[in-house]
């Protein structure tokens, strides 16, 4: 799969107004080439896995938790289409969404879907969902009563990750965990050595925890701490885990919502937490996004490919020029900045080569039955 690049360019001033965050408050950063600490080292995991081959095609039962968000619900649909039995777990306030999905299912799909209530902070409710599952797709969705990424979200997300991995370790049928993380757990690091050149970012890179705390990058902090917690527990308990570090999620529902409610789209609450520090990510060549369909296919490919291991950066858009940025802004703002004379194109300094090589022969339309 090739990274989609759109021609033209974006200025830093655009993201200044877009994110309401003075750039002077966040210094230049060089993405970290390799991150000390935390699990998920590609070299450490690769030796534990067999040679490349696709998993056996018999019907399996898999869990999707939390299935209430865009990614989770689309994963449920795609897994059902491919012939899997699916345990869809969601927070209690979202039950209507999955119930309506069940109504829309036809034939075997309706019989193959079971819906569970799971509180990620309640270990026993997670165990109920996992019973009989051979794999889990884990996606953290902020709880209904705490929807905003702030200084308290990291604690919630870490506790949830710990509970989920511990439950997987205690479920004998679980063979693989696909843990959804974020590119924000990769791209943020403090340049203490004063180096003038930027390092390229790949799956070996980790965001700097102290840097994220210092500049209140709460999304990055939560994702980094939660993923490191999951890797540490997976290695300690012998759980086979792979993580997917996705870029900013681009969803058709987001586009429709923006068009339907333009007046609300200039408030800071309408911006994804992912985008705090977007100007710096943009200038450093690490601002990336991923279409929902591509992220879903990547999750399923990583699950089905026995050779998958470690971490995978997942994106199919690189935002490094003005036209890209204006297009991105139009999803969140009713009046994005007008085109400028800025013709700079910042070098891409983030790679998803590992995922592209894994997905080269993936057939997203293939069904198991």
mmCIF file of C-alpha atoms in Angstrom:
data_model
loop_
_atom_site.group_PDB
_atom_site.id
_atom_site.type_symbol
_atom_site.label_atom_id
_atom_site.label_comp_id
_atom_site.label_asym_id
_atom_site.label_seq_id
_atom_site.Cartn_x
_atom_site.Cartn_y
_atom_site.Cartn_z
ATOM 1 C CA UNK A 1 0.000 0.000 0.000
ATOM 2 C CA UNK A 2 1.332 3.438 -0.874
ATOM 3 C CA UNK A 3 1.085 6.504 1.328
ATOM 4 C CA UNK A 4 -1.310 8.973 -0.284
ATOM 5 C CA UNK A 5 0.285 12.354 -0.824
ATOM 6 C CA UNK A 6 -1.626 15.418 -1.957
ATOM 7 C CA UNK A 7 0.310 18.199 -3.642
ATOM 8 C CA UNK A 8 0.728 21.749 -2.246
ATOM 9 C CA UNK A 9 1.484 23.062 1.216
ATOM 10 C CA UNK A 10 0.572 24.334 4.751
ATOM 11 C CA UNK A 11 1.957 27.057 6.951
ATOM 12 C CA UNK A 12 2.605 26.810 10.673
ATOM 13 C CA UNK A 13 0.324 29.827 11.198
ATOM 14 C CA UNK A 14 -2.587 27.711 10.021
ATOM 15 C CA UNK A 15 -2.161 25.160 12.789
ATOM 16 C CA UNK A 16 -1.578 27.970 15.278
ATOM 17 C CA UNK A 17 -5.130 29.167 14.716
ATOM 18 C CA UNK A 18 -6.432 25.663 14.182
ATOM 19 C CA UNK A 19 -5.339 24.363 17.576
ATOM 20 C CA UNK A 20 -5.365 27.545 19.677
ATOM 21 C CA UNK A 21 -1.912 26.587 20.928
ATOM 22 C CA UNK A 22 0.996 29.056 20.701
ATOM 23 C CA UNK A 23 3.888 27.293 19.030
ATOM 24 C CA UNK A 24 6.334 29.040 21.327
ATOM 25 C CA UNK A 25 5.045 26.850 24.145
ATOM 26 C CA UNK A 26 6.279 23.693 22.472
ATOM 27 C CA UNK A 27 9.875 23.692 21.226
ATOM 28 C CA UNK A 28 11.181 21.956 18.133
ATOM 29 C CA UNK A 29 11.324 18.214 18.539
ATOM 30 C CA UNK A 30 13.233 15.438 16.903
ATOM 31 C CA UNK A 31 11.303 12.169 16.864
ATOM 32 C CA UNK A 32 13.045 9.519 18.903
ATOM 33 C CA UNK A 33 14.819 6.888 16.886
ATOM 34 C CA UNK A 34 14.556 4.188 19.486
ATOM 35 C CA UNK A 35 12.775 4.233 22.808
ATOM 36 C CA UNK A 36 14.300 2.771 25.900
ATOM 37 C CA UNK A 37 11.922 1.057 28.255
ATOM 38 C CA UNK A 38 8.565 -0.461 27.568
ATOM 39 C CA UNK A 39 7.801 -3.619 25.710
ATOM 40 C CA UNK A 40 7.054 -4.091 22.073
ATOM 41 C CA UNK A 41 10.602 -4.197 20.779
ATOM 42 C CA UNK A 42 10.393 -5.633 17.278
ATOM 43 C CA UNK A 43 13.641 -7.503 17.751
ATOM 44 C CA UNK A 44 12.482 -8.963 21.039
ATOM 45 C CA UNK A 45 9.184 -10.271 19.693
ATOM 46 C CA UNK A 46 10.236 -11.468 16.243
ATOM 47 C CA UNK A 47 12.155 -14.474 17.476
ATOM 48 C CA UNK A 48 9.109 -15.822 19.289
ATOM 49 C CA UNK A 49 7.015 -16.232 16.155
ATOM 50 C CA UNK A 50 6.953 -18.725 13.262
ATOM 51 C CA UNK A 51 7.615 -17.987 9.615
ATOM 52 C CA UNK A 52 5.080 -15.988 7.628
ATOM 53 C CA UNK A 53 1.809 -17.777 6.963
ATOM 54 C CA UNK A 54 -1.867 -16.937 7.243
ATOM 55 C CA UNK A 55 -3.788 -18.413 10.148
ATOM 56 C CA UNK A 56 -5.908 -21.497 9.574
ATOM 57 C CA UNK A 57 -9.238 -20.639 7.988
ATOM 58 C CA UNK A 58 -11.643 -22.476 10.273
ATOM 59 C CA UNK A 59 -14.235 -20.327 11.980
ATOM 60 C CA UNK A 60 -12.970 -18.712 15.152
ATOM 61 C CA UNK A 61 -14.546 -16.655 17.906
ATOM 62 C CA UNK A 62 -12.936 -13.273 18.415
ATOM 63 C CA UNK A 63 -13.666 -10.426 20.791
ATOM 64 C CA UNK A 64 -13.907 -6.720 19.964
ATOM 65 C CA UNK A 65 -13.621 -4.407 22.955
ATOM 66 C CA UNK A 66 -14.736 -1.575 23.010
ATOM 67 C CA UNK A 67 -17.064 -2.021 20.028
ATOM 68 C CA UNK A 68 -18.989 1.227 20.576
ATOM 69 C CA UNK A 69 -16.656 3.543 18.632
ATOM 70 C CA UNK A 70 -16.142 3.925 14.892
ATOM 71 C CA UNK A 71 -13.232 1.494 14.709
ATOM 72 C CA UNK A 72 -14.777 -1.103 16.993
ATOM 73 C CA UNK A 73 -18.148 -1.168 15.245
ATOM 74 C CA UNK A 74 -16.549 -1.373 11.785
ATOM 75 C CA UNK A 75 -14.309 -4.206 12.965
ATOM 76 C CA UNK A 76 -17.382 -6.089 14.156
ATOM 77 C CA UNK A 77 -19.035 -5.696 10.753
ATOM 78 C CA UNK A 78 -15.946 -6.743 8.800
ATOM 79 C CA UNK A 79 -15.206 -9.741 11.023
ATOM 80 C CA UNK A 80 -18.782 -10.973 10.668
ATOM 81 C CA UNK A 81 -18.517 -10.603 6.897
ATOM 82 C CA UNK A 82 -15.384 -12.736 6.962
ATOM 83 C CA UNK A 83 -17.182 -15.525 8.799
ATOM 84 C CA UNK A 84 -15.986 -15.080 12.373
ATOM 85 C CA UNK A 85 -18.074 -15.478 15.499
ATOM 86 C CA UNK A 86 -17.807 -12.133 17.289
ATOM 87 C CA UNK A 87 -18.172 -11.169 20.938
ATOM 88 C CA UNK A 88 -18.792 -7.421 20.795
ATOM 89 C CA UNK A 89 -18.221 -5.684 24.117
ATOM 90 C CA UNK A 90 -19.309 -2.136 24.732
ATOM 91 C CA UNK A 91 -20.041 0.293 27.499
ATOM 92 C CA UNK A 92 -23.583 0.210 28.836
ATOM 93 C CA UNK A 93 -24.593 3.599 27.437
ATOM 94 C CA UNK A 94 -23.773 2.395 23.888
ATOM 95 C CA UNK A 95 -25.821 -0.787 23.800
ATOM 96 C CA UNK A 96 -28.348 0.643 21.373
ATOM 97 C CA UNK A 97 -25.689 1.049 18.689
ATOM 98 C CA UNK A 98 -24.710 -2.609 18.584
ATOM 99 C CA UNK A 99 -28.283 -3.793 19.007
ATOM 100 C CA UNK A 100 -29.190 -1.856 15.870
ATOM 101 C CA UNK A 101 -26.240 -3.482 14.121
ATOM 102 C CA UNK A 102 -27.594 -6.894 15.047
ATOM 103 C CA UNK A 103 -30.928 -5.983 13.496
ATOM 104 C CA UNK A 104 -29.099 -5.091 10.279
ATOM 105 C CA UNK A 105 -27.245 -8.415 10.177
ATOM 106 C CA UNK A 106 -28.545 -11.112 7.868
ATOM 107 C CA UNK A 107 -28.409 -14.903 7.971
ATOM 108 C CA UNK A 108 -25.417 -16.364 9.764
ATOM 109 C CA UNK A 109 -24.066 -12.937 10.701
ATOM 110 C CA UNK A 110 -26.924 -12.369 13.136
ATOM 111 C CA UNK A 111 -26.320 -15.760 14.747
ATOM 112 C CA UNK A 112 -22.575 -15.168 14.906
ATOM 113 C CA UNK A 113 -22.777 -11.930 16.901
ATOM 114 C CA UNK A 114 -23.043 -11.831 20.681
ATOM 115 C CA UNK A 115 -23.217 -8.509 22.515
ATOM 116 C CA UNK A 116 -21.746 -8.025 25.980
ATOM 117 C CA UNK A 117 -21.561 -5.191 28.471
ATOM 118 C CA UNK A 118 -17.989 -4.682 29.629
ATOM 119 C CA UNK A 119 -16.648 -2.068 31.983
ATOM 120 C CA UNK A 120 -12.923 -1.811 31.290
ATOM 121 C CA UNK A 121 -12.358 -0.966 34.937
ATOM 122 C CA UNK A 122 -14.241 -4.128 35.985
ATOM 123 C CA UNK A 123 -11.968 -7.132 35.511
ATOM 124 C CA UNK A 124 -14.763 -9.715 35.820
ATOM 125 C CA UNK A 125 -16.930 -8.152 33.110
ATOM 126 C CA UNK A 126 -13.944 -8.404 30.742
ATOM 127 C CA UNK A 127 -13.531 -12.112 31.561
ATOM 128 C CA UNK A 128 -17.154 -12.757 30.615
ATOM 129 C CA UNK A 129 -16.625 -11.211 27.187
ATOM 130 C CA UNK A 130 -13.432 -13.185 26.520
ATOM 131 C CA UNK A 131 -14.900 -16.597 27.364
ATOM 132 C CA UNK A 132 -14.361 -18.846 24.334
ATOM 133 C CA UNK A 133 -12.488 -16.210 22.296
ATOM 134 C CA UNK A 134 -9.284 -17.091 20.457
ATOM 135 C CA UNK A 135 -8.290 -13.451 19.984
ATOM 136 C CA UNK A 136 -9.148 -9.957 21.188
ATOM 137 C CA UNK A 137 -9.177 -6.680 19.281
ATOM 138 C CA UNK A 138 -8.794 -4.072 22.012
ATOM 139 C CA UNK A 139 -9.711 -0.432 21.394
ATOM 140 C CA UNK A 140 -9.928 1.991 24.297
ATOM 141 C CA UNK A 141 -12.910 4.336 24.180
ATOM 142 C CA UNK A 142 -13.095 7.092 26.831
ATOM 143 C CA UNK A 143 -15.831 6.374 29.373
ATOM 144 C CA UNK A 144 -19.113 8.229 29.011
ATOM 145 C CA UNK A 145 -18.543 10.159 32.221
ATOM 146 C CA UNK A 146 -14.984 11.189 31.248
ATOM 147 C CA UNK A 147 -14.927 11.798 27.470
ATOM 148 C CA UNK A 148 -12.074 14.342 27.267
ATOM 149 C CA UNK A 149 -8.357 13.603 27.278
ATOM 150 C CA UNK A 150 -6.952 15.510 30.253
ATOM 151 C CA UNK A 151 -4.353 14.942 32.952
ATOM 152 C CA UNK A 152 -6.546 12.215 34.526
ATOM 153 C CA UNK A 153 -7.163 10.147 31.387
ATOM 154 C CA UNK A 154 -3.779 8.390 31.505
ATOM 155 C CA UNK A 155 -4.655 6.759 34.807
ATOM 156 C CA UNK A 156 -7.986 5.526 33.427
ATOM 157 C CA UNK A 157 -6.478 4.183 30.209
ATOM 158 C CA UNK A 158 -3.582 2.478 32.007
ATOM 159 C CA UNK A 159 -5.951 0.762 34.455
ATOM 160 C CA UNK A 160 -8.113 -0.398 31.552
ATOM 161 C CA UNK A 161 -5.116 -1.772 29.637
ATOM 162 C CA UNK A 162 -3.893 -3.604 32.742
ATOM 163 C CA UNK A 163 -7.298 -5.191 33.347
ATOM 164 C CA UNK A 164 -7.676 -6.280 29.727
ATOM 165 C CA UNK A 165 -4.230 -7.870 29.453
ATOM 166 C CA UNK A 166 -4.605 -9.578 32.830
ATOM 167 C CA UNK A 167 -7.981 -10.964 31.727
ATOM 168 C CA UNK A 168 -6.431 -12.213 28.477
ATOM 169 C CA UNK A 169 -3.671 -13.919 30.447
ATOM 170 C CA UNK A 170 -6.321 -15.671 32.544
ATOM 171 C CA UNK A 171 -8.330 -16.821 29.487
ATOM 172 C CA UNK A 172 -6.784 -20.058 28.185
ATOM 173 C CA UNK A 173 -8.394 -19.825 24.740
ATOM 174 C CA UNK A 174 -6.805 -16.459 23.904
ATOM 175 C CA UNK A 175 -4.055 -16.898 21.299
ATOM 176 C CA UNK A 176 -3.476 -13.297 20.223
ATOM 177 C CA UNK A 177 -4.253 -9.749 21.314
ATOM 178 C CA UNK A 178 -4.385 -6.896 18.798
ATOM 179 C CA UNK A 179 -3.883 -3.781 20.896
ATOM 180 C CA UNK A 180 -4.896 -0.461 19.326
ATOM 181 C CA UNK A 181 -2.509 2.332 20.259
ATOM 182 C CA UNK A 182 -1.637 5.572 18.471
ATOM 183 C CA UNK A 183 1.104 7.253 16.507
ATOM 184 C CA UNK A 184 1.155 9.807 19.331
ATOM 185 C CA UNK A 185 2.854 7.091 21.408
ATOM 186 C CA UNK A 186 5.711 7.267 18.904
ATOM 187 C CA UNK A 187 6.371 10.815 17.720
ATOM 188 C CA UNK A 188 6.929 13.020 20.791
ATOM 189 C CA UNK A 189 10.365 13.315 22.336
ATOM 190 C CA UNK A 190 12.461 16.025 23.958
ATOM 191 C CA UNK A 191 15.604 17.101 22.080
ATOM 192 C CA UNK A 192 17.955 17.522 24.980
ATOM 193 C CA UNK A 193 21.147 17.018 22.990
ATOM 194 C CA UNK A 194 20.513 20.051 20.806
ATOM 195 C CA UNK A 195 20.772 18.030 17.619
ATOM 196 C CA UNK A 196 19.788 20.049 14.585
ATOM 197 C CA UNK A 197 18.783 17.129 12.393
ATOM 198 C CA UNK A 198 15.632 15.089 12.878
ATOM 199 C CA UNK A 199 15.645 11.318 13.248
ATOM 200 C CA UNK A 200 13.172 9.208 11.352
ATOM 201 C CA UNK A 201 10.368 7.563 13.312
ATOM 202 C CA UNK A 202 9.400 3.923 13.106
ATOM 203 C CA UNK A 203 8.042 1.169 15.346
ATOM 204 C CA UNK A 204 11.105 1.278 17.602
ATOM 205 C CA UNK A 205 10.359 4.870 18.626
ATOM 206 C CA UNK A 206 8.555 5.874 21.828
ATOM 207 C CA UNK A 207 7.191 9.232 22.920
ATOM 208 C CA UNK A 208 8.959 10.764 25.928
ATOM 209 C CA UNK A 209 6.691 10.564 28.986
ATOM 210 C CA UNK A 210 8.181 13.542 30.824
ATOM 211 C CA UNK A 211 8.007 15.668 27.688
ATOM 212 C CA UNK A 212 4.316 14.801 27.245
ATOM 213 C CA UNK A 213 3.600 15.756 30.861
ATOM 214 C CA UNK A 214 5.553 19.000 30.603
ATOM 215 C CA UNK A 215 3.636 20.217 27.540
ATOM 216 C CA UNK A 216 0.287 18.666 28.480
ATOM 217 C CA UNK A 217 0.157 16.310 25.534
ATOM 218 C CA UNK A 218 -2.469 14.218 27.312
ATOM 219 C CA UNK A 219 -3.437 12.022 24.372
ATOM 220 C CA UNK A 220 0.180 11.085 23.732
ATOM 221 C CA UNK A 221 0.808 10.529 27.437
ATOM 222 C CA UNK A 222 -2.205 8.246 27.840
ATOM 223 C CA UNK A 223 -1.443 6.193 24.753
ATOM 224 C CA UNK A 224 2.243 5.827 25.603
ATOM 225 C CA UNK A 225 1.689 4.770 29.209
ATOM 226 C CA UNK A 226 -1.177 2.419 28.338
ATOM 227 C CA UNK A 227 0.765 0.716 25.554
ATOM 228 C CA UNK A 228 3.881 0.324 27.706
ATOM 229 C CA UNK A 229 1.730 -1.139 30.480
ATOM 230 C CA UNK A 230 0.177 -3.598 28.033
ATOM 231 C CA UNK A 231 3.553 -4.682 26.632
ATOM 232 C CA UNK A 232 5.042 -5.161 30.089
ATOM 233 C CA UNK A 233 2.113 -7.295 31.221
ATOM 234 C CA UNK A 234 1.956 -9.266 27.957
ATOM 235 C CA UNK A 235 5.619 -10.195 28.249
ATOM 236 C CA UNK A 236 5.324 -11.022 31.934
ATOM 237 C CA UNK A 237 2.227 -13.209 31.438
ATOM 238 C CA UNK A 238 3.276 -14.764 28.118
ATOM 239 C CA UNK A 239 0.434 -13.194 26.120
ATOM 240 C CA UNK A 240 0.990 -12.957 22.357
ATOM 241 C CA UNK A 241 0.310 -9.299 21.578
ATOM 242 C CA UNK A 242 0.697 -7.022 18.572
ATOM 243 C CA UNK A 243 0.022 -3.280 18.668
ATOM 244 C CA UNK A 244 -1.368 -1.018 15.943
ATOM 245 C CA UNK A 245 -0.195 2.594 16.244
ATOM 246 C CA UNK A 246 -2.674 4.434 14.081
ATOM 247 C CA UNK A 247 -2.559 7.998 12.825
ATOM 248 C CA UNK A 248 -5.403 10.497 13.223
ATOM 249 C CA UNK A 249 -8.578 8.563 12.368
ATOM 250 C CA UNK A 250 -10.497 9.884 9.352
ATOM 251 C CA UNK A 251 -14.059 8.637 9.362
ATOM 252 C CA UNK A 252 -16.943 9.334 6.987
ATOM 253 C CA UNK A 253 -19.173 9.871 10.037
ATOM 254 C CA UNK A 254 -16.818 12.670 11.116
ATOM 255 C CA UNK A 255 -17.170 14.354 7.735
ATOM 256 C CA UNK A 256 -20.952 14.059 7.864
ATOM 257 C CA UNK A 257 -21.090 15.442 11.401
ATOM 258 C CA UNK A 258 -18.912 18.387 10.446
ATOM 259 C CA UNK A 259 -21.133 19.223 7.514
ATOM 260 C CA UNK A 260 -24.313 18.910 9.568
ATOM 261 C CA UNK A 261 -23.098 21.038 12.494
ATOM 262 C CA UNK A 262 -20.736 23.684 11.105
ATOM 263 C CA UNK A 263 -21.375 26.146 13.908
ATOM 264 C CA UNK A 264 -19.920 23.804 16.494
ATOM 265 C CA UNK A 265 -16.775 23.084 14.555
ATOM 266 C CA UNK A 266 -14.759 26.132 15.579
ATOM 267 C CA UNK A 267 -14.786 25.260 19.260
ATOM 268 C CA UNK A 268 -11.728 23.656 20.773
ATOM 269 C CA UNK A 269 -13.901 20.770 22.013
ATOM 270 C CA UNK A 270 -14.498 19.710 18.403
ATOM 271 C CA UNK A 271 -10.798 19.056 17.756
ATOM 272 C CA UNK A 272 -9.422 15.578 18.369
ATOM 273 C CA UNK A 273 -7.000 15.387 21.284
ATOM 274 C CA UNK A 274 -4.608 13.756 18.843
ATOM 275 C CA UNK A 275 -4.056 17.146 17.185
ATOM 276 C CA UNK A 276 -2.577 19.054 20.101
ATOM 277 C CA UNK A 277 0.875 20.022 18.868
ATOM 278 C CA UNK A 278 -0.137 19.463 15.238
ATOM 279 C CA UNK A 279 2.060 22.336 14.035
ATOM 280 C CA UNK A 280 5.134 20.649 15.462
ATOM 281 C CA UNK A 281 4.170 17.243 14.096
ATOM 282 C CA UNK A 282 3.568 18.871 10.733
ATOM 283 C CA UNK A 283 6.936 20.646 10.616
ATOM 284 C CA UNK A 284 8.723 17.497 11.763
ATOM 285 C CA UNK A 285 7.115 15.454 8.989
ATOM 286 C CA UNK A 286 5.284 13.103 11.356
ATOM 287 C CA UNK A 287 1.668 14.327 11.132
ATOM 288 C CA UNK A 288 -0.183 11.325 9.710
ATOM 289 C CA UNK A 289 -3.778 10.199 9.342
ATOM 290 C CA UNK A 290 -5.533 6.956 8.481
ATOM 291 C CA UNK A 291 -8.829 6.201 6.787
ATOM 292 C CA UNK A 292 -11.180 4.018 8.805
ATOM 293 C CA UNK A 293 -11.337 1.306 6.139
ATOM 294 C CA UNK A 294 -7.536 1.074 6.002
ATOM 295 C CA UNK A 295 -7.234 0.859 9.794
ATOM 296 C CA UNK A 296 -9.845 -1.922 9.904
ATOM 297 C CA UNK A 297 -8.071 -3.886 7.169
ATOM 298 C CA UNK A 298 -4.739 -3.442 8.966
ATOM 299 C CA UNK A 299 -6.148 -4.863 12.203
ATOM 300 C CA UNK A 300 -7.579 -7.918 10.457
ATOM 301 C CA UNK A 301 -4.426 -8.496 8.413
ATOM 302 C CA UNK A 302 -2.259 -8.302 11.543
ATOM 303 C CA UNK A 303 -4.577 -10.759 13.288
ATOM 304 C CA UNK A 304 -4.704 -13.272 10.436
ATOM 305 C CA UNK A 305 -0.992 -13.120 9.580
ATOM 306 C CA UNK A 306 0.822 -15.542 11.862
ATOM 307 C CA UNK A 307 4.098 -13.726 11.167
ATOM 308 C CA UNK A 308 2.898 -10.406 12.615
ATOM 309 C CA UNK A 309 4.878 -9.236 15.634
ATOM 310 C CA UNK A 310 5.666 -6.166 17.730
ATOM 311 C CA UNK A 311 4.313 -2.755 16.786
ATOM 312 C CA UNK A 312 2.921 -1.475 13.473
ATOM 313 C CA UNK A 313 2.593 2.187 12.523
ATOM 314 C CA UNK A 314 -0.621 2.510 10.529
ATOM 315 C CA UNK A 315 -1.448 5.441 8.240
ATOM 316 C CA UNK A 316 -2.209 6.129 4.596
ATOM 317 C CA UNK A 317 -2.011 9.943 4.579
ATOM 318 C CA UNK A 318 0.943 12.180 5.381
ATOM 319 C CA UNK A 319 0.022 15.828 6.031
ATOM 320 C CA UNK A 320 3.108 17.808 5.089
ATOM 321 C CA UNK A 321 1.895 20.541 2.713
ATOM 322 C CA UNK A 322 -0.670 23.341 2.706
ATOM 323 C CA UNK A 323 -3.336 21.613 0.638
ATOM 324 C CA UNK A 324 -3.254 18.574 2.916
ATOM 325 C CA UNK A 325 -3.653 20.720 6.014
ATOM 326 C CA UNK A 326 -6.567 22.752 4.631
ATOM 327 C CA UNK A 327 -8.325 19.531 3.702
ATOM 328 C CA UNK A 328 -7.790 18.218 7.223
ATOM 329 C CA UNK A 329 -8.987 21.469 8.792
ATOM 330 C CA UNK A 330 -12.189 21.433 6.749
ATOM 331 C CA UNK A 331 -13.264 18.351 8.701
ATOM 332 C CA UNK A 332 -13.183 20.261 11.996
ATOM 333 C CA UNK A 333 -13.715 23.936 11.136
ATOM 334 C CA UNK A 334 -16.602 25.637 9.362
ATOM 335 C CA UNK A 335 -14.209 28.284 7.965
ATOM 336 C CA UNK A 336 -10.717 26.842 7.449
ATOM 337 C CA UNK A 337 -7.923 29.272 6.471
ATOM 338 C CA UNK A 338 -7.748 30.367 2.873
ATOM 339 C CA UNK A 339 -5.042 29.123 0.569
ATOM 340 C CA UNK A 340 -1.689 30.839 1.003
ATOM 341 C CA UNK A 341 1.496 31.235 -0.945
ATOM 342 C CA UNK A 342 3.317 28.772 1.278
ATOM 343 C CA UNK A 343 4.762 26.146 -1.047
ATOM 344 C CA UNK A 344 6.933 24.280 1.429
ATOM 345 C CA UNK A 345 6.712 20.505 1.576
ATOM 346 C CA UNK A 346 8.235 19.115 4.756
ATOM 347 C CA UNK A 347 10.156 15.839 4.419
ATOM 348 C CA UNK A 348 8.304 12.775 5.642
ATOM 349 C CA UNK A 349 10.126 11.408 8.697
ATOM 350 C CA UNK A 350 7.817 8.567 9.689
ATOM 351 C CA UNK A 351 7.638 5.128 8.112
ATOM 352 C CA UNK A 352 4.954 2.456 7.890
ATOM 353 C CA UNK A 353 7.079 0.182 5.702
ATOM 354 C CA UNK A 354 6.694 -2.717 8.116
ATOM 355 C CA UNK A 355 2.889 -2.689 7.807
ATOM 356 C CA UNK A 356 2.946 -2.168 4.047
ATOM 357 C CA UNK A 357 5.112 -5.243 3.606
ATOM 358 C CA UNK A 358 2.771 -7.308 5.770
ATOM 359 C CA UNK A 359 -0.351 -6.182 3.872
ATOM 360 C CA UNK A 360 0.994 -6.565 0.345
ATOM 361 C CA UNK A 361 -1.042 -9.726 -0.306
ATOM 362 C CA UNK A 362 -3.947 -9.001 2.029
ATOM 363 C CA UNK A 363 -7.401 -9.414 0.508
ATOM 364 C CA UNK A 364 -9.846 -7.318 2.474
ATOM 365 C CA UNK A 365 -12.812 -8.922 0.699
ATOM 366 C CA UNK A 366 -11.881 -12.522 1.473
ATOM 367 C CA UNK A 367 -14.452 -14.520 3.466
ATOM 368 C CA UNK A 368 -13.711 -17.587 5.541
ATOM 369 C CA UNK A 369 -16.823 -19.441 4.479
#
